[in-house]
One Martini backbone bead per residue (centre of mass of N, CA, C, O) as a GRO file, in nm:
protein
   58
    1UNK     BB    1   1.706   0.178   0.727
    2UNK     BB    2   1.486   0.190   0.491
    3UNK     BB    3   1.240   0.323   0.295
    4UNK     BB    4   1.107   0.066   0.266
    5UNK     BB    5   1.114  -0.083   0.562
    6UNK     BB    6   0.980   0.145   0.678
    7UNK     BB    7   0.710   0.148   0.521
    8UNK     BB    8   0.657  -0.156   0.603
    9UNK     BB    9   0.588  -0.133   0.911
   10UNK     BB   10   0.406   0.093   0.913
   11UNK     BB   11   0.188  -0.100   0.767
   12UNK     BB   12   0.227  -0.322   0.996
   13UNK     BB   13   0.102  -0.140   1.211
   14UNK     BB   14  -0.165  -0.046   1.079
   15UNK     BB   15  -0.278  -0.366   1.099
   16UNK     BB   16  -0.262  -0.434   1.390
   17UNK     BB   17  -0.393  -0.192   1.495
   18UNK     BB   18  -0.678  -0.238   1.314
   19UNK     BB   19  -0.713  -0.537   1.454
   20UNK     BB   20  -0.715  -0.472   1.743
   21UNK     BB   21  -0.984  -0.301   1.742
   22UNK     BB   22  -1.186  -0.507   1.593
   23UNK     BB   23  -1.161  -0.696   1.796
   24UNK     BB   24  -1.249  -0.558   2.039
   25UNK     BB   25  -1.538  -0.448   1.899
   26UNK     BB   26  -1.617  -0.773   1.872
   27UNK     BB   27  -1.609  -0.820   2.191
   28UNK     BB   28  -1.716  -0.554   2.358
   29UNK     BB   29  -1.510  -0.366   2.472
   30UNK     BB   30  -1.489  -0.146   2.637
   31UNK     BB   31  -1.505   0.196   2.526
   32UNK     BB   32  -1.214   0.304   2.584
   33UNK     BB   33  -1.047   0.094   2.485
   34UNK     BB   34  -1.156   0.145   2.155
   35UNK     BB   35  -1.043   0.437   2.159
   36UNK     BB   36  -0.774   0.404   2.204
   37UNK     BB   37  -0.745   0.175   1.956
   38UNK     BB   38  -0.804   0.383   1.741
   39UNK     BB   39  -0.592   0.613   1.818
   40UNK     BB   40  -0.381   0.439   1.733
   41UNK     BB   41  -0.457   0.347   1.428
   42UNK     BB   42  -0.438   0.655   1.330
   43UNK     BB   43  -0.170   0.685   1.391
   44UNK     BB   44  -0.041   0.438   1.211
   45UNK     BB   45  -0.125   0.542   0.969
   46UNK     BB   46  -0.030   0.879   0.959
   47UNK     BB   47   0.257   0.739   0.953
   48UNK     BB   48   0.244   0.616   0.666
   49UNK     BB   49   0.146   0.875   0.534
   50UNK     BB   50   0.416   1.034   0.592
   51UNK     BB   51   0.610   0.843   0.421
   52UNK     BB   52   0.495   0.879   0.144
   53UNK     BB   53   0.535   1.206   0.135
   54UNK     BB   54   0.818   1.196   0.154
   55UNK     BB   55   0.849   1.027  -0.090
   56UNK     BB   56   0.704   1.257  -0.283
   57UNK     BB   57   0.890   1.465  -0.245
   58UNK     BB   58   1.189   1.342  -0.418
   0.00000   0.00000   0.00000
């Protein structure tokens, strides 16, 4: 996998990581689910920003 494709994958992982947290707080579950799927979205985003700089180190 490229370093383009592996970057486009994490962009994609963090948006649906980050909608589907949206969708449980919109339809009001449990919070332990909306807490859990909050910190998926955050490692999802974590992991893309540091895909980012790994490429402006080179």
């Amino acid at each position: 996998m490229t370093y383009e494709q592996s970057l486009d994958l994490a962009e994609l992982q963090a948006d649906m990581a980050f909608e589907t947290y949206l969708s449980a707080f919109e339809e009001g579950d449990h919070p332990e689910v909306i807490d859990s799927l909050a910190t998926e979205a955050l490692i999802a985003q974590d992991r893309c920003a540091d895909l980012r700089t790994q490429d402006l180190a080179h």
